[in-house]
Amino acid sequence: MEDTVYHTEKTSNVGALETPATWIQSLAIEKGGIQRVTDDERLENTTKFWNACTFWLSANMAVATLNTGTLGGAMGLSFWDSFIVILIVNLLSDLLPAWTAAFGLTGLRMTTFSRYSFGYWGNLLVVVFSMVATTGWNAINSISGASVLDALSNGKCPTWAGVIIICTTVWIICALGITWIHQLDVFLWIPPLIVWCVTAGTGSSHLTADTITTFATREDKSAAVLSFIAVIFSFSVSWVNCAADYNVRMPVNTPRWQIFSATYVGILVPSVLVQTLGAALYTGTITSTDWNNAYHSSGVGGLLKMALEPAGGFGKFLMILAALSAIPNNIPNNYSFALHAQNFGPWALRIPRIVLVTFGFIAAIIVGCCAAQYFEDTLQTFLSVIGYWTVIHITLVAEEHILFRRGWKGYDLDAWDDPARLPFGWSAIGAFAAGFVGAALGMKVAWYIGPVAGKIGSGANIGHELTFVFSGVAYFGLRWFEKRLGGR
């Protein structure tokens, strides 16, 4: 009897001691890093191919997407001019992140996979610029959501406070990891979709297709169109650097076309719909002085407030949902920031993922609070500059894959962390420098107009086109020479 009692008490105590650990384990917090996900590991916490669609639906059904759509009007374009740019550019440019999303079936994240084209050491350029890009997007998206809270509260919830609220929520979700992210994103796109549908209805009476600005010359209008093309393109291709990260747990036999199609739909549909709504809402600044004042006071948050005003209290609730749409919009940035950082080398792999997620969270808050004061110029400039870098990234990866590796069979996927089996990266470094020469010649931002860009009307942003040509030509020649010399 004594033995029985002792055994029972001992079991009870052990159970009590194990309860906290069991509770923590039940959260399914992701512990891994950038290590390649093996075929056996994909049998647990397996991602379904439709997650590639719902993930991007949630990320793009956001107030930052709405904000991007308003920039055409801010450049002087009419609604129909903006709409044509939004539709055509998205149809084409969204193909790029959809293509790179399938790279996740290798079990490697995109920044790690880039080692096969940029080389082990040259890939540090990818790491640094990807971290800068994700931090900047984290800040920009947070400001977009915070501007809605600022407008709703009449300034009682200032932009910096909104940035902290949004970034903190994003940090919690990203700390939990990819399983939680995919489970939440199955539903997170639905509330903002409802918001945009109601907004289109309640604000329709103030919208117009009239021309916003009469350009002095045809060249000036062409310059505005080219600059808006650059903005929409940059928004689309910004996902290139991380699209593969969310598919590394897909079943090995998942067809690449399924990942491509799901990702393409997930990015294209919300981007076109919400950016078009943004372009339409901006036209309210023509028909109404109140709308114009609201926009210049609180940005896109002011436009939303005016459009939803007829809905009364329900409209205010919808504004909260609109602001919170910045959360799934920022998840890819904060989550992938940690994965980018772990590519610095073996020492970075030893840093727990959650520590790097926290570091990215802090950086986004600092940048977001500082950038909010000059948001419109910051948004246009940031979209352009990050777009130049992304063009270099996708150009070199595509050239390596198609011309030098000749498809998927040309990769030794077990060599991802072995410098001796990967290129050093001299050709990529040279092409990177050449690409930014092209960008400097063709860029147009708030504080600089390149010599080539300045020759088109009042200045047109053609930096992406020149970046593509300069980096593509340079990489082809340098990589061919490198391989002739026995380079890997």
Short mmCIF file of C-alpha atoms in Angstrom, two decimals:
data_model
loop_
_atom_site.label_atom_id
_atom_site.label_comp_id
_atom_site.label_asym_id
_atom_site.label_seq_id
_atom_site.Cartn_x
_atom_site.Cartn_y
_atom_site.Cartn_z
CA MET A 1 0.00 0.00 0.00
CA GLU A 2 2.80 2.37 0.87
CA ASP A 3 4.47 1.63 -2.42
CA THR A 4 1.24 2.34 -4.23
CA VAL A 5 0.71 5.63 -2.43
CA TYR A 6 4.29 6.68 -3.06
CA HIS A 7 4.01 5.83 -6.70
CA THR A 8 0.79 7.82 -7.08
CA GLU A 9 2.23 10.90 -5.38
CA LYS A 10 5.37 10.71 -7.43
CA THR A 11 3.42 10.49 -10.66
CA SER A 12 1.30 13.47 -9.64
CA ASN A 13 4.35 15.60 -8.85
CA VAL A 14 6.07 14.72 -12.08
CA GLY A 15 2.91 15.61 -13.99
CA ALA A 16 2.78 18.96 -12.23
CA LEU A 17 6.38 19.65 -13.10
CA GLU A 18 5.85 18.73 -16.75
CA THR A 19 2.74 20.84 -17.20
CA PRO A 20 4.55 24.14 -18.07
CA ALA A 21 6.80 22.40 -20.57
CA THR A 22 3.83 20.64 -22.11
CA TRP A 23 1.95 23.94 -22.34
CA ILE A 24 4.89 25.62 -24.07
CA GLN A 25 5.29 22.70 -26.45
CA SER A 26 1.60 22.90 -27.32
CA LEU A 27 2.22 26.38 -28.77
CA ALA A 28 4.30 24.70 -31.50
CA ILE A 29 6.86 27.53 -31.47
CA GLU A 30 9.22 27.17 -34.42
CA LYS A 31 12.77 26.47 -33.31
CA GLY A 32 14.65 25.90 -36.55
CA GLY A 33 16.53 28.34 -38.73
CA ILE A 34 17.72 28.38 -42.34
CA GLN A 35 18.89 24.77 -42.34
CA ARG A 36 17.55 22.92 -45.36
CA VAL A 37 14.24 21.22 -44.58
CA THR A 38 14.68 17.55 -45.44
CA ASP A 39 12.11 15.25 -47.02
CA ASP A 40 11.50 13.52 -43.68
CA GLU A 41 10.98 16.83 -41.83
CA ARG A 42 8.26 17.78 -44.30
CA LEU A 43 6.14 14.92 -42.99
CA GLU A 44 5.53 17.01 -39.84
CA ASN A 45 3.80 20.42 -39.79
CA THR A 46 3.26 20.01 -43.52
CA THR A 47 2.15 23.08 -45.46
CA LYS A 48 -0.73 22.72 -47.93
CA PHE A 49 -0.38 24.21 -51.40
CA TRP A 50 -3.38 26.51 -50.88
CA ASN A 51 -1.48 28.16 -48.02
CA ALA A 52 0.64 29.73 -50.77
CA CYS A 53 -2.52 31.54 -51.87
CA THR A 54 -4.08 32.51 -48.53
CA PHE A 55 -0.73 33.68 -47.16
CA TRP A 56 -0.37 36.24 -49.95
CA LEU A 57 -4.05 37.16 -49.95
CA SER A 58 -3.62 38.23 -46.33
CA ALA A 59 -0.32 39.98 -46.95
CA ASN A 60 -1.63 42.08 -49.85
CA MET A 61 -5.23 42.77 -48.79
CA ALA A 62 -3.74 45.59 -46.76
CA VAL A 63 -3.90 49.31 -46.21
CA ALA A 64 -0.33 49.69 -47.57
CA THR A 65 -1.60 48.27 -50.87
CA LEU A 66 -4.35 50.91 -50.79
CA ASN A 67 -1.77 53.59 -50.09
CA THR A 68 0.35 52.50 -53.06
CA GLY A 69 -2.65 52.89 -55.36
CA THR A 70 -3.11 56.54 -54.34
CA LEU A 71 0.37 57.50 -55.55
CA GLY A 72 -0.73 57.64 -59.20
CA GLY A 73 -3.16 60.40 -58.34
CA ALA A 74 -0.51 62.14 -56.26
CA MET A 75 1.66 62.17 -59.40
CA GLY A 76 -1.15 63.81 -61.36
CA LEU A 77 -2.62 60.80 -63.16
CA SER A 78 -6.35 60.33 -63.65
CA PHE A 79 -8.15 57.28 -62.27
CA TRP A 80 -8.19 55.47 -65.61
CA ASP A 81 -4.50 56.17 -66.24
CA SER A 82 -3.70 54.78 -62.79
CA PHE A 83 -5.95 51.75 -63.30
CA ILE A 84 -4.33 50.77 -66.60
CA VAL A 85 -0.87 50.94 -65.00
CA ILE A 86 -2.03 48.97 -61.95
CA LEU A 87 -3.61 46.21 -64.03
CA ILE A 88 -0.90 45.72 -66.67
CA VAL A 89 2.09 46.05 -64.33
CA ASN A 90 0.61 43.62 -61.80
CA LEU A 91 -0.29 41.07 -64.47
CA LEU A 92 3.36 40.97 -65.53
CA SER A 93 5.40 41.73 -62.44
CA ASP A 94 3.50 39.38 -60.11
CA LEU A 95 4.87 36.51 -62.21
CA LEU A 96 8.29 37.07 -60.64
CA PRO A 97 7.51 36.38 -56.95
CA ALA A 98 5.21 33.54 -58.08
CA TRP A 99 8.17 31.96 -59.89
CA THR A 100 10.57 32.33 -56.97
CA ALA A 101 7.95 30.93 -54.57
CA ALA A 102 8.54 27.49 -56.13
CA PHE A 103 12.20 27.67 -55.06
CA GLY A 104 10.96 26.80 -51.58
CA LEU A 105 10.40 23.21 -52.74
CA THR A 106 14.18 22.79 -52.52
CA GLY A 107 13.83 23.10 -48.74
CA LEU A 108 15.92 26.29 -48.80
CA ARG A 109 14.86 29.86 -48.08
CA MET A 110 15.33 32.40 -50.86
CA THR A 111 18.25 34.27 -49.33
CA THR A 112 20.06 30.97 -48.79
CA PHE A 113 19.25 29.70 -52.28
CA SER A 114 20.80 32.89 -53.69
CA ARG A 115 24.21 31.54 -52.68
CA TYR A 116 24.16 29.43 -55.85
CA SER A 117 24.22 32.59 -58.00
CA PHE A 118 25.77 35.25 -55.73
CA GLY A 119 28.29 32.87 -54.19
CA TYR A 120 28.83 32.18 -50.50
CA TRP A 121 30.55 35.49 -49.80
CA GLY A 122 28.95 37.58 -52.51
CA ASN A 123 25.61 36.57 -51.02
CA LEU A 124 26.34 38.86 -48.09
CA LEU A 125 25.10 41.64 -50.39
CA VAL A 126 21.80 39.80 -50.65
CA VAL A 127 21.67 39.42 -46.89
CA VAL A 128 22.30 43.09 -46.12
CA PHE A 129 19.93 44.49 -48.72
CA SER A 130 17.22 41.96 -47.89
CA MET A 131 17.41 42.96 -44.22
CA VAL A 132 17.23 46.64 -45.17
CA ALA A 133 14.28 45.92 -47.47
CA THR A 134 12.30 43.96 -44.89
CA THR A 135 12.96 46.56 -42.20
CA GLY A 136 11.88 49.34 -44.52
CA TRP A 137 8.73 47.51 -45.59
CA ASN A 138 7.94 46.74 -41.97
CA ALA A 139 8.12 50.45 -41.20
CA ILE A 140 6.24 51.61 -44.31
CA ASN A 141 3.40 49.13 -43.82
CA SER A 142 3.13 49.99 -40.15
CA ILE A 143 2.91 53.71 -40.93
CA SER A 144 0.10 53.01 -43.41
CA GLY A 145 -1.90 51.22 -40.72
CA ALA A 146 -0.98 53.76 -38.05
CA SER A 147 -2.21 56.63 -40.23
CA VAL A 148 -5.68 55.06 -40.15
CA LEU A 149 -5.62 54.89 -36.34
CA ASP A 150 -4.42 58.51 -36.26
CA ALA A 151 -7.32 59.65 -38.46
CA LEU A 152 -9.85 57.60 -36.52
CA SER A 153 -8.75 59.00 -33.16
CA ASN A 154 -8.35 62.58 -34.43
CA GLY A 155 -4.70 62.48 -33.45
CA LYS A 156 -5.19 60.94 -29.99
CA CYS A 157 -3.41 57.80 -31.22
CA PRO A 158 -0.41 59.38 -32.98
CA THR A 159 1.35 57.60 -35.80
CA TRP A 160 4.29 56.52 -33.65
CA ALA A 161 1.91 54.80 -31.20
CA GLY A 162 0.15 53.01 -34.04
CA VAL A 163 3.49 51.82 -35.39
CA ILE A 164 4.35 50.30 -31.99
CA ILE A 165 0.95 48.58 -31.70
CA ILE A 166 1.18 47.01 -35.16
CA CYS A 167 4.85 45.99 -34.94
CA THR A 168 4.36 44.41 -31.51
CA THR A 169 1.47 42.25 -32.72
CA VAL A 170 3.49 41.19 -35.75
CA TRP A 171 6.42 40.28 -33.52
CA ILE A 172 4.29 37.96 -31.38
CA ILE A 173 2.97 36.05 -34.41
CA CYS A 174 6.40 35.80 -36.06
CA ALA A 175 7.96 34.58 -32.83
CA LEU A 176 5.53 31.64 -32.84
CA GLY A 177 6.63 30.64 -36.34
CA ILE A 178 5.47 29.40 -39.71
CA THR A 179 2.80 26.93 -38.52
CA TRP A 180 0.91 29.65 -36.68
CA ILE A 181 1.38 32.07 -39.55
CA HIS A 182 -0.22 29.76 -42.09
CA GLN A 183 -3.08 28.88 -39.75
CA LEU A 184 -3.91 32.54 -39.14
CA ASP A 185 -3.52 33.63 -42.75
CA VAL A 186 -6.25 31.26 -43.85
CA PHE A 187 -8.69 33.82 -42.37
CA LEU A 188 -6.85 37.15 -42.00
CA TRP A 189 -7.60 38.33 -45.55
CA ILE A 190 -11.38 38.22 -45.03
CA PRO A 191 -11.92 41.22 -42.66
CA PRO A 192 -10.01 43.74 -44.83
CA LEU A 193 -11.83 42.47 -47.94
CA ILE A 194 -15.10 43.38 -46.23
CA VAL A 195 -13.66 46.79 -45.35
CA TRP A 196 -12.68 47.56 -48.95
CA CYS A 197 -16.05 46.44 -50.31
CA VAL A 198 -17.96 48.67 -47.88
CA THR A 199 -15.56 51.56 -48.51
CA ALA A 200 -16.15 51.35 -52.27
CA GLY A 201 -19.91 51.55 -51.67
CA THR A 202 -20.07 54.31 -49.06
CA GLY A 203 -17.47 56.51 -50.74
CA SER A 204 -18.61 56.08 -54.35
CA SER A 205 -20.58 59.33 -54.51
CA HIS A 206 -17.39 61.37 -54.07
CA LEU A 207 -15.31 59.53 -56.67
CA THR A 208 -14.68 60.74 -60.20
CA ALA A 209 -12.85 59.78 -63.38
CA ASP A 210 -12.00 63.42 -64.19
CA THR A 211 -8.40 64.35 -64.90
CA ILE A 212 -6.53 65.41 -61.79
CA THR A 213 -3.79 67.48 -63.39
CA THR A 214 -3.31 69.01 -66.83
CA PHE A 215 0.27 68.26 -67.80
CA ALA A 216 2.19 71.00 -69.57
CA THR A 217 3.57 68.58 -72.19
CA ARG A 218 3.01 65.04 -73.32
CA GLU A 219 6.50 64.19 -72.08
CA ASP A 220 5.56 65.28 -68.57
CA LYS A 221 2.61 62.88 -68.55
CA SER A 222 4.82 60.08 -69.89
CA ALA A 223 7.25 60.78 -67.06
CA ALA A 224 4.45 60.50 -64.48
CA VAL A 225 3.23 57.23 -66.01
CA LEU A 226 6.75 55.74 -66.02
CA SER A 227 7.29 56.79 -62.41
CA PHE A 228 3.99 55.21 -61.33
CA ILE A 229 4.92 52.03 -63.22
CA ALA A 230 8.12 51.94 -61.17
CA VAL A 231 6.15 52.25 -57.92
CA ILE A 232 3.69 49.45 -58.73
CA PHE A 233 6.49 47.24 -60.04
CA SER A 234 8.53 47.76 -56.88
CA PHE A 235 5.56 46.85 -54.71
CA SER A 236 5.01 43.61 -56.63
CA VAL A 237 8.57 42.37 -56.84
CA SER A 238 9.36 43.21 -53.21
CA TRP A 239 8.11 39.70 -52.35
CA VAL A 240 10.79 38.08 -54.53
CA ASN A 241 13.30 38.08 -51.67
CA CYS A 242 11.11 35.98 -49.37
CA ALA A 243 8.43 34.19 -51.44
CA ALA A 244 10.21 30.84 -51.17
CA ASP A 245 10.50 31.01 -47.37
CA TYR A 246 6.89 29.95 -46.77
CA ASN A 247 6.92 26.84 -48.95
CA VAL A 248 9.84 24.90 -47.52
CA ARG A 249 7.47 22.53 -45.72
CA MET A 250 5.40 21.71 -48.78
CA PRO A 251 5.31 17.98 -49.64
CA VAL A 252 8.27 17.02 -51.84
CA ASN A 253 6.04 15.89 -54.71
CA THR A 254 4.05 19.16 -54.86
CA PRO A 255 3.93 20.30 -58.51
CA ARG A 256 5.73 23.60 -59.03
CA TRP A 257 2.87 24.90 -61.15
CA GLN A 258 0.56 24.62 -58.13
CA ILE A 259 2.86 26.78 -56.01
CA PHE A 260 3.30 29.24 -58.88
CA SER A 261 -0.45 29.50 -59.56
CA ALA A 262 -1.48 29.78 -55.92
CA THR A 263 1.11 32.48 -55.25
CA TYR A 264 0.25 34.40 -58.43
CA VAL A 265 -3.45 34.51 -57.58
CA GLY A 266 -2.69 35.38 -53.96
CA ILE A 267 -0.64 38.42 -54.98
CA LEU A 268 -2.42 39.55 -58.15
CA VAL A 269 -6.05 39.62 -56.99
CA PRO A 270 -5.69 41.75 -53.83
CA SER A 271 -3.03 43.98 -55.40
CA VAL A 272 -5.21 44.95 -58.37
CA LEU A 273 -8.42 45.30 -56.35
CA VAL A 274 -7.02 47.30 -53.43
CA GLN A 275 -4.63 49.48 -55.45
CA THR A 276 -7.51 50.33 -57.80
CA LEU A 277 -9.62 51.32 -54.80
CA GLY A 278 -6.75 53.51 -53.61
CA ALA A 279 -6.59 55.24 -56.99
CA ALA A 280 -10.35 55.78 -56.87
CA LEU A 281 -10.33 57.16 -53.32
CA TYR A 282 -7.69 59.72 -54.24
CA THR A 283 -10.07 61.24 -56.79
CA GLY A 284 -12.22 62.30 -53.84
CA THR A 285 -9.65 65.03 -53.24
CA ILE A 286 -10.88 66.64 -56.49
CA THR A 287 -14.58 66.57 -55.76
CA SER A 288 -14.44 67.54 -52.09
CA THR A 289 -12.42 70.07 -50.13
CA ASP A 290 -13.01 68.02 -46.98
CA TRP A 291 -11.52 64.94 -48.63
CA ASN A 292 -8.54 66.97 -49.81
CA ASN A 293 -7.92 68.36 -46.32
CA ALA A 294 -8.31 64.90 -44.78
CA TYR A 295 -5.76 63.43 -47.17
CA HIS A 296 -3.17 66.10 -46.50
CA SER A 297 -3.79 65.80 -42.76
CA SER A 298 -3.80 61.99 -42.31
CA GLY A 299 -2.91 60.48 -45.69
CA VAL A 300 -4.78 57.38 -46.73
CA GLY A 301 -6.29 57.20 -43.24
CA GLY A 302 -8.04 60.49 -43.91
CA LEU A 303 -9.48 59.18 -47.19
CA LEU A 304 -10.78 56.07 -45.47
CA LYS A 305 -12.38 58.13 -42.73
CA MET A 306 -14.20 60.30 -45.24
CA ALA A 307 -15.32 57.32 -47.34
CA LEU A 308 -16.64 55.36 -44.33
CA GLU A 309 -18.25 58.36 -42.61
CA PRO A 310 -21.75 57.48 -43.91
CA ALA A 311 -21.49 54.11 -42.11
CA GLY A 312 -21.34 55.82 -38.69
CA GLY A 313 -20.10 53.67 -35.82
CA PHE A 314 -19.78 50.62 -38.05
CA GLY A 315 -17.48 52.66 -40.29
CA LYS A 316 -15.22 53.39 -37.32
CA PHE A 317 -15.06 49.68 -36.53
CA LEU A 318 -14.11 49.00 -40.15
CA MET A 319 -11.32 51.57 -39.88
CA ILE A 320 -9.85 49.59 -37.00
CA LEU A 321 -9.92 46.46 -39.16
CA ALA A 322 -8.27 48.42 -41.99
CA ALA A 323 -5.49 49.53 -39.66
CA LEU A 324 -4.97 45.97 -38.41
CA SER A 325 -4.60 44.73 -41.99
CA ALA A 326 -1.02 45.98 -41.66
CA ILE A 327 -0.34 43.01 -39.37
CA PRO A 328 -0.49 40.18 -41.95
CA ASN A 329 1.07 42.62 -44.41
CA ASN A 330 4.13 42.83 -42.18
CA ILE A 331 4.42 39.17 -41.19
CA PRO A 332 6.58 38.26 -44.22
CA ASN A 333 8.95 41.10 -43.42
CA ASN A 334 9.52 40.44 -39.73
CA TYR A 335 9.61 36.64 -40.13
CA SER A 336 12.00 36.63 -43.09
CA PHE A 337 14.26 39.24 -41.46
CA ALA A 338 15.50 36.56 -39.06
CA LEU A 339 16.09 34.08 -41.90
CA HIS A 340 18.02 36.69 -43.88
CA ALA A 341 20.23 37.45 -40.86
CA GLN A 342 21.14 33.81 -40.28
CA ASN A 343 22.91 33.80 -43.66
CA PHE A 344 25.78 35.91 -42.32
CA GLY A 345 27.66 32.73 -41.49
CA PRO A 346 27.91 29.79 -39.08
CA TRP A 347 28.00 32.15 -36.09
CA ALA A 348 24.64 33.64 -37.10
CA LEU A 349 23.09 30.17 -37.26
CA ARG A 350 23.75 29.80 -33.55
CA ILE A 351 21.59 32.82 -32.72
CA PRO A 352 18.03 31.66 -31.93
CA ARG A 353 15.51 32.73 -34.56
CA ILE A 354 13.33 34.45 -31.97
CA VAL A 355 16.24 36.75 -31.01
CA LEU A 356 16.66 37.88 -34.61
CA VAL A 357 12.90 38.35 -35.02
CA THR A 358 13.03 40.61 -31.96
CA PHE A 359 15.94 42.58 -33.39
CA GLY A 360 13.98 43.14 -36.62
CA PHE A 361 10.97 44.23 -34.59
CA ILE A 362 12.99 46.87 -32.73
CA ALA A 363 14.59 48.14 -35.96
CA ALA A 364 11.18 48.48 -37.63
CA ILE A 365 9.79 50.52 -34.74
CA ILE A 366 12.75 52.92 -34.80
CA VAL A 367 12.64 53.38 -38.57
CA GLY A 368 8.83 53.60 -38.64
CA CYS A 369 8.62 56.29 -35.99
CA CYS A 370 11.30 58.36 -37.74
CA ALA A 371 9.97 57.94 -41.31
CA ALA A 372 6.36 58.82 -40.46
CA GLN A 373 7.01 62.55 -40.58
CA TYR A 374 7.97 62.47 -44.28
CA PHE A 375 5.85 59.53 -45.31
CA GLU A 376 4.82 60.32 -48.90
CA ASP A 377 8.36 61.12 -50.06
CA THR A 378 9.69 58.22 -47.98
CA LEU A 379 7.24 55.77 -49.58
CA GLN A 380 8.03 56.77 -53.16
CA THR A 381 11.78 56.86 -52.57
CA PHE A 382 11.88 53.59 -50.67
CA LEU A 383 9.73 51.73 -53.20
CA SER A 384 12.04 52.83 -55.98
CA VAL A 385 15.39 52.13 -54.32
CA ILE A 386 14.35 48.70 -53.02
CA GLY A 387 12.95 47.95 -56.45
CA TYR A 388 16.38 48.52 -58.01
CA TRP A 389 17.99 46.07 -55.64
CA THR A 390 15.27 43.48 -56.19
CA VAL A 391 15.72 43.72 -59.96
CA ILE A 392 19.41 42.85 -59.55
CA HIS A 393 18.52 39.94 -57.27
CA ILE A 394 15.94 38.33 -59.56
CA THR A 395 18.00 39.00 -62.71
CA LEU A 396 21.08 37.21 -61.42
CA VAL A 397 19.12 34.29 -59.94
CA ALA A 398 17.20 33.84 -63.19
CA GLU A 399 20.33 33.99 -65.37
CA GLU A 400 22.13 31.48 -63.18
CA HIS A 401 19.14 29.14 -63.16
CA ILE A 402 18.35 29.27 -66.89
CA LEU A 403 21.69 29.89 -68.59
CA PHE A 404 24.34 28.42 -66.31
CA ARG A 405 22.58 25.73 -64.22
CA ARG A 406 20.14 24.87 -67.02
CA GLY A 407 17.30 24.05 -64.65
CA TRP A 408 16.84 22.32 -61.32
CA LYS A 409 19.23 19.42 -62.03
CA GLY A 410 22.21 21.78 -61.96
CA TYR A 411 22.11 22.32 -58.19
CA ASP A 412 23.82 20.37 -55.44
CA LEU A 413 21.34 21.22 -52.70
CA ASP A 414 23.51 19.67 -49.99
CA ALA A 415 26.21 22.28 -50.68
CA TRP A 416 24.14 25.21 -49.40
CA ASP A 417 26.44 25.88 -46.42
CA ASP A 418 29.80 24.78 -47.88
CA PRO A 419 31.89 27.66 -49.30
CA ALA A 420 34.23 25.18 -51.00
CA ARG A 421 31.37 23.87 -53.17
CA LEU A 422 29.78 27.22 -53.97
CA PRO A 423 30.95 30.13 -56.15
CA PHE A 424 32.87 32.89 -54.41
CA GLY A 425 30.66 35.51 -56.01
CA TRP A 426 33.01 37.83 -57.91
CA SER A 427 30.73 37.86 -60.96
CA ALA A 428 27.68 38.72 -58.84
CA ILE A 429 29.54 41.49 -57.02
CA GLY A 430 30.56 43.01 -60.34
CA ALA A 431 27.05 42.74 -61.74
CA PHE A 432 25.66 44.24 -58.55
CA ALA A 433 27.88 47.31 -58.97
CA ALA A 434 26.93 47.60 -62.64
CA GLY A 435 23.25 47.39 -61.77
CA PHE A 436 23.45 50.31 -59.40
CA VAL A 437 25.22 52.36 -62.04
CA GLY A 438 22.16 51.79 -64.21
CA ALA A 439 19.91 52.71 -61.30
CA ALA A 440 21.83 55.95 -60.67
CA LEU A 441 21.41 56.93 -64.32
CA GLY A 442 17.69 56.27 -64.49
CA MET A 443 16.29 56.83 -61.00
CA LYS A 444 13.93 59.59 -59.96
CA VAL A 445 13.24 60.07 -56.26
CA ALA A 446 12.40 63.00 -54.02
CA TRP A 447 16.03 64.06 -53.61
CA TYR A 448 17.67 62.96 -56.88
CA ILE A 449 16.95 62.70 -60.61
CA GLY A 450 19.39 60.68 -62.70
CA PRO A 451 20.85 62.19 -65.91
CA VAL A 452 18.93 59.78 -68.17
CA ALA A 453 15.71 60.07 -66.17
CA GLY A 454 15.91 63.86 -66.37
CA LYS A 455 15.72 63.80 -70.16
CA ILE A 456 12.10 62.56 -70.14
CA GLY A 457 9.70 65.39 -69.38
CA SER A 458 10.01 66.60 -65.80
CA GLY A 459 11.85 63.39 -64.91
CA ALA A 460 10.83 59.75 -65.30
CA ASN A 461 11.86 56.81 -63.16
CA ILE A 462 13.41 54.34 -65.60
CA GLY A 463 15.95 53.02 -63.11
CA HIS A 464 14.49 49.50 -63.09
CA GLU A 465 14.90 49.08 -66.83
CA LEU A 466 18.51 50.32 -66.79
CA THR A 467 19.29 48.25 -63.70
CA PHE A 468 18.06 45.12 -65.46
CA VAL A 469 20.13 45.78 -68.59
CA PHE A 470 23.33 46.76 -66.79
CA SER A 471 23.30 43.95 -64.22
CA GLY A 472 22.13 41.30 -66.71
CA VAL A 473 24.80 42.03 -69.30
CA ALA A 474 27.54 42.33 -66.69
CA TYR A 475 26.63 39.06 -64.95
CA PHE A 476 26.47 37.09 -68.19
CA GLY A 477 29.95 38.17 -69.20
CA LEU A 478 31.56 37.90 -65.77
CA ARG A 479 29.96 34.55 -64.90
CA TRP A 480 30.94 33.05 -68.25
CA PHE A 481 34.52 34.20 -67.67
CA GLU A 482 34.48 32.91 -64.10
CA LYS A 483 33.36 29.44 -65.17
CA ARG A 484 35.95 29.33 -67.97
CA LEU A 485 38.60 29.90 -65.32
CA GLY A 486 37.34 26.89 -63.40
CA GLY A 487 34.98 28.69 -61.06
CA ARG A 488 32.14 26.75 -59.49
#
